[in-house]
PDB file of C-alpha atoms in Angstrom:
ATOM      1  CA  UNK A   1      34.403  -6.339  47.438  1.00 46.00           C
ATOM      2  CA  UNK A   2      35.705  -4.722  43.960  1.00 47.00           C
ATOM      3  CA  UNK A   3      34.877  -7.920  42.247  1.00 47.00           C
ATOM      4  CA  UNK A   4      31.204  -7.899  43.326  1.00 44.00           C
ATOM      5  CA  UNK A   5      30.631  -4.327  42.618  1.00 45.00           C
ATOM      6  CA  UNK A   6      31.904  -4.398  38.803  1.00 42.00           C
ATOM      7  CA  UNK A   7      29.293  -7.376  37.911  1.00 42.00           C
ATOM      8  CA  UNK A   8      26.570  -5.619  40.102  1.00 41.00           C
ATOM      9  CA  UNK A   9      26.994  -2.254  38.027  1.00 36.00           C
ATOM     10  CA  UNK A  10      27.154  -4.123  34.656  1.00 38.00           C
ATOM     11  CA  UNK A  11      23.931  -6.017  35.490  1.00 41.00           C
ATOM     12  CA  UNK A  12      22.281  -2.652  36.559  1.00 39.00           C
ATOM     13  CA  UNK A  13      23.339  -0.816  33.362  1.00 40.00           C
ATOM     14  CA  UNK A  14      22.231  -3.611  31.299  1.00 40.00           C
ATOM     15  CA  UNK A  15      18.946  -3.521  32.868  1.00 43.00           C
ATOM     16  CA  UNK A  16      18.474   0.266  32.511  1.00 43.00           C
ATOM     17  CA  UNK A  17      19.598   0.066  28.939  1.00 41.00           C
ATOM     18  CA  UNK A  18      16.732  -2.699  28.279  1.00 43.00           C
ATOM     19  CA  UNK A  19      14.164  -0.557  30.070  1.00 48.00           C
ATOM     20  CA  UNK A  20      15.197   2.502  27.994  1.00 51.00           C
ATOM     21  CA  UNK A  21      15.209   0.230  24.753  1.00 56.00           C
ATOM     22  CA  UNK A  22      11.543  -0.918  25.595  1.00 64.00           C
ATOM     23  CA  UNK A  23      10.408   2.505  26.077  1.00 63.00           C
ATOM     24  CA  UNK A  24      12.014   3.781  23.016  1.00 71.00           C
ATOM     25  CA  UNK A  25      10.398   1.056  21.068  1.00 70.00           C
ATOM     26  CA  UNK A  26       6.938   1.761  22.638  1.00 77.00           C
ATOM     27  CA  UNK A  27       7.268   5.356  21.619  1.00 82.00           C
ATOM     28  CA  UNK A  28       8.538   4.325  18.135  1.00 87.00           C
ATOM     29  CA  UNK A  29       5.282   2.213  17.731  1.00 89.00           C
ATOM     30  CA  UNK A  30       3.322   5.259  18.481  1.00 92.00           C
ATOM     31  CA  UNK A  31       4.795   7.377  15.982  1.00 90.00           C
ATOM     32  CA  UNK A  32       1.909   6.894  13.445  1.00 94.00           C
ATOM     33  CA  UNK A  33      -0.014   9.142  15.725  1.00 95.00           C
ATOM     34  CA  UNK A  34       1.996  12.292  14.773  1.00 95.00           C
ATOM     35  CA  UNK A  35       0.540  14.790  12.696  1.00 96.00           C
ATOM     36  CA  UNK A  36      -2.913  16.364  12.602  1.00 98.00           C
ATOM     37  CA  UNK A  37      -6.304  14.716  12.540  1.00 98.00           C
ATOM     38  CA  UNK A  38      -9.727  15.940  11.733  1.00 98.00           C
ATOM     39  CA  UNK A  39     -13.123  14.216  12.339  1.00 98.00           C
ATOM     40  CA  UNK A  40     -16.273  13.891  14.463  1.00 97.00           C
ATOM     41  CA  UNK A  41     -17.087  12.912  17.880  1.00 95.00           C
ATOM     42  CA  UNK A  42     -19.073  13.984  21.067  1.00 95.00           C
ATOM     43  CA  UNK A  43     -21.818  15.591  18.505  1.00 95.00           C
ATOM     44  CA  UNK A  44     -19.293  17.895  16.789  1.00 97.00           C
ATOM     45  CA  UNK A  45     -16.146  18.383  14.907  1.00 97.00           C
ATOM     46  CA  UNK A  46     -12.865  17.348  16.400  1.00 98.00           C
ATOM     47  CA  UNK A  47      -9.165  18.195  15.642  1.00 98.00           C
ATOM     48  CA  UNK A  48      -6.259  16.561  17.250  1.00 98.00           C
ATOM     49  CA  UNK A  49      -2.447  17.526  16.556  1.00 98.00           C
ATOM     50  CA  UNK A  50       0.465  15.437  17.824  1.00 97.00           C
ATOM     51  CA  UNK A  51       4.289  16.265  18.008  1.00 97.00           C
ATOM     52  CA  UNK A  52       7.047  13.653  19.159  1.00 94.00           C
ATOM     53  CA  UNK A  53      10.056  14.851  20.869  1.00 93.00           C
ATOM     54  CA  UNK A  54      13.470  13.275  21.092  1.00 90.00           C
ATOM     55  CA  UNK A  55      12.911  12.350  24.905  1.00 90.00           C
ATOM     56  CA  UNK A  56      10.261  10.083  24.187  1.00 86.00           C
ATOM     57  CA  UNK A  57       7.268  12.265  24.650  1.00 93.00           C
ATOM     58  CA  UNK A  58       4.128  12.916  22.523  1.00 96.00           C
ATOM     59  CA  UNK A  59       2.383  16.000  23.018  1.00 97.00           C
ATOM     60  CA  UNK A  60      -0.878  16.874  21.638  1.00 97.00           C
ATOM     61  CA  UNK A  61      -3.696  19.619  21.392  1.00 98.00           C
ATOM     62  CA  UNK A  62      -7.404  18.614  20.760  1.00 98.00           C
ATOM     63  CA  UNK A  63     -10.459  20.712  20.191  1.00 97.00           C
ATOM     64  CA  UNK A  64     -14.069  20.253  19.892  1.00 97.00           C
ATOM     65  CA  UNK A  65     -16.250  22.552  17.913  1.00 98.00           C
ATOM     66  CA  UNK A  66     -20.169  22.566  17.445  1.00 97.00           C
ATOM     67  CA  UNK A  67     -21.775  25.102  15.260  1.00 95.00           C
ATOM     68  CA  UNK A  68     -18.673  26.747  14.357  1.00 94.00           C
ATOM     69  CA  UNK A  69     -17.763  27.646  18.204  1.00 97.00           C
ATOM     70  CA  UNK A  70     -15.019  25.897  20.251  1.00 97.00           C
ATOM     71  CA  UNK A  71     -16.583  23.991  23.141  1.00 97.00           C
ATOM     72  CA  UNK A  72     -13.680  22.964  24.947  1.00 96.00           C
ATOM     73  CA  UNK A  73      -9.839  21.982  24.247  1.00 97.00           C
ATOM     74  CA  UNK A  74      -7.220  19.788  25.777  1.00 97.00           C
ATOM     75  CA  UNK A  75      -3.522  19.741  26.154  1.00 96.00           C
ATOM     76  CA  UNK A  76      -2.365  16.236  26.206  1.00 97.00           C
ATOM     77  CA  UNK A  77       0.996  14.589  26.657  1.00 96.00           C
ATOM     78  CA  UNK A  78       2.108  10.710  26.462  1.00 96.00           C
ATOM     79  CA  UNK A  79       5.236  10.417  28.665  1.00 95.00           C
ATOM     80  CA  UNK A  80       6.535   8.750  31.734  1.00 92.00           C
ATOM     81  CA  UNK A  81       4.680  10.015  34.872  1.00 92.00           C
ATOM     82  CA  UNK A  82       5.938   8.792  38.146  1.00 88.00           C
ATOM     83  CA  UNK A  83       7.598   5.828  36.716  1.00 90.00           C
ATOM     84  CA  UNK A  84       4.715   4.745  34.554  1.00 91.00           C
ATOM     85  CA  UNK A  85       3.878   5.666  30.858  1.00 94.00           C
ATOM     86  CA  UNK A  86       0.534   7.138  30.403  1.00 96.00           C
ATOM     87  CA  UNK A  87      -1.308   9.806  28.590  1.00 96.00           C
ATOM     88  CA  UNK A  88      -2.179  13.091  30.827  1.00 96.00           C
ATOM     89  CA  UNK A  89      -4.836  15.297  29.728  1.00 96.00           C
ATOM     90  CA  UNK A  90      -5.688  18.888  31.065  1.00 95.00           C
ATOM     91  CA  UNK A  91      -9.110  20.342  29.813  1.00 95.00           C
ATOM     92  CA  UNK A  92     -10.092  23.841  29.110  1.00 95.00           C
ATOM     93  CA  UNK A  93     -13.312  25.799  28.281  1.00 95.00           C
ATOM     94  CA  UNK A  94     -13.807  27.947  25.362  1.00 95.00           C
ATOM     95  CA  UNK A  95     -12.368  30.828  27.679  1.00 95.00           C
ATOM     96  CA  UNK A  96      -9.128  28.790  28.287  1.00 94.00           C
ATOM     97  CA  UNK A  97     -10.042  28.366  31.865  1.00 92.00           C
ATOM     98  CA  UNK A  98      -8.939  25.098  33.223  1.00 92.00           C
ATOM     99  CA  UNK A  99     -11.621  22.484  34.343  1.00 88.00           C
ATOM    100  CA  UNK A 100     -11.657  22.329  38.119  1.00 80.00           C
ATOM    101  CA  UNK A 101     -10.978  18.533  38.125  1.00 79.00           C
ATOM    102  CA  UNK A 102      -7.877  19.291  36.283  1.00 76.00           C
ATOM    103  CA  UNK A 103      -6.444  21.991  38.522  1.00 77.00           C
ATOM    104  CA  UNK A 104      -3.342  19.899  39.716  1.00 83.00           C
ATOM    105  CA  UNK A 105      -2.242  17.154  37.313  1.00 86.00           C
ATOM    106  CA  UNK A 106      -5.092  16.454  35.026  1.00 89.00           C
ATOM    107  CA  UNK A 107      -6.403  13.121  34.428  1.00 91.00           C
ATOM    108  CA  UNK A 108      -4.006  10.246  33.547  1.00 93.00           C
ATOM    109  CA  UNK A 109      -4.705   7.259  31.506  1.00 95.00           C
ATOM    110  CA  UNK A 110      -2.146   4.611  32.334  1.00 96.00           C
ATOM    111  CA  UNK A 111      -0.698   2.809  29.093  1.00 96.00           C
ATOM    112  CA  UNK A 112      -1.704  -0.813  28.891  1.00 96.00           C
ATOM    113  CA  UNK A 113      -0.181  -2.047  25.759  1.00 95.00           C
ATOM    114  CA  UNK A 114       1.145  -0.883  22.452  1.00 95.00           C
ATOM    115  CA  UNK A 115       0.831  -2.741  19.053  1.00 93.00           C
ATOM    116  CA  UNK A 116       1.818  -1.755  15.430  1.00 91.00           C
ATOM    117  CA  UNK A 117      -1.233   0.254  14.773  1.00 94.00           C
ATOM    118  CA  UNK A 118      -2.993   0.680  18.281  1.00 96.00           C
ATOM    119  CA  UNK A 119      -2.175   2.353  21.667  1.00 96.00           C
ATOM    120  CA  UNK A 120      -4.316   0.999  24.658  1.00 97.00           C
ATOM    121  CA  UNK A 121      -4.510   2.963  27.940  1.00 97.00           C
ATOM    122  CA  UNK A 122      -6.955   2.267  30.740  1.00 96.00           C
ATOM    123  CA  UNK A 123     -10.198   3.674  29.293  1.00 95.00           C
ATOM    124  CA  UNK A 124      -8.820   5.025  26.027  1.00 97.00           C
ATOM    125  CA  UNK A 125      -7.850   3.342  22.946  1.00 97.00           C
ATOM    126  CA  UNK A 126      -6.417   4.632  19.715  1.00 97.00           C
ATOM    127  CA  UNK A 127      -6.348   2.537  16.607  1.00 97.00           C
ATOM    128  CA  UNK A 128      -5.417   3.165  13.028  1.00 97.00           C
ATOM    129  CA  UNK A 129      -7.470   1.050  10.647  1.00 97.00           C
ATOM    130  CA  UNK A 130      -7.271   1.705   6.821  1.00 96.00           C
ATOM    131  CA  UNK A 131      -5.429   5.061   7.523  1.00 95.00           C
ATOM    132  CA  UNK A 132      -8.505   6.316   9.688  1.00 97.00           C
ATOM    133  CA  UNK A 133      -7.884   6.898  13.533  1.00 97.00           C
ATOM    134  CA  UNK A 134     -10.351   5.227  15.713  1.00 97.00           C
ATOM    135  CA  UNK A 135     -10.704   6.521  19.237  1.00 97.00           C
ATOM    136  CA  UNK A 136     -12.769   4.901  21.644  1.00 97.00           C
ATOM    137  CA  UNK A 137     -13.030   6.719  25.106  1.00 96.00           C
ATOM    138  CA  UNK A 138     -14.675   5.212  28.427  1.00 94.00           C
ATOM    139  CA  UNK A 139     -16.631   8.222  29.813  1.00 91.00           C
ATOM    140  CA  UNK A 140     -18.354   7.983  33.051  1.00 83.00           C
ATOM    141  CA  UNK A 141     -17.921   6.365  36.513  1.00 75.00           C
ATOM    142  CA  UNK A 142     -18.832   2.911  38.139  1.00 75.00           C
ATOM    143  CA  UNK A 143     -21.560   1.276  36.485  1.00 82.00           C
ATOM    144  CA  UNK A 144     -22.621   4.212  34.084  1.00 88.00           C
ATOM    145  CA  UNK A 145     -19.707   3.956  31.690  1.00 90.00           C
ATOM    146  CA  UNK A 146     -20.453   4.762  28.099  1.00 93.00           C
ATOM    147  CA  UNK A 147     -18.076   4.176  25.134  1.00 94.00           C
ATOM    148  CA  UNK A 148     -17.640   7.447  23.098  1.00 95.00           C
ATOM    149  CA  UNK A 149     -16.274   6.880  19.447  1.00 96.00           C
ATOM    150  CA  UNK A 150     -14.191   9.352  17.589  1.00 97.00           C
ATOM    151  CA  UNK A 151     -13.267   8.927  13.745  1.00 97.00           C
ATOM    152  CA  UNK A 152     -10.411  10.918  12.533  1.00 97.00           C
ATOM    153  CA  UNK A 153      -8.724  11.497   9.222  1.00 98.00           C
ATOM    154  CA  UNK A 154      -5.264  12.896   8.656  1.00 96.00           C
ATOM    155  CA  UNK A 155      -5.520  16.686   8.066  1.00 90.00           C
TER     156      UNK A 155
END
């Protein structure tokens, strides 16, 4: 029995190390996103700032302003949620009231893939092209999905 447990534990620990290593590589590949960005989208000015923690999380803040007034803001996190990496978003109006649809966990975009200069979630893509961050968001449901573009420069 003891001879069986040792190889089993070795395989289990090796598998966990490989998974952790892949997760670390994914978050390392996303590190270009850190910092602050400013640009346009949704008919106004947008700003987004990202911080990376040591435990493989990216946390961001987003705001949309029109005519010099904040329309809404978001708190965003890219992390492991229930065993899957994704981006979770919670929206707030200008008075910092959380949107009804976000009352529990917010909206989560599952991670699809990460490349050297892109991060693809289901319905959301971040891509760095010539030091400009291009964000494409699928808005809507069913057959009425439209692609919304954001173009951001480092602030």
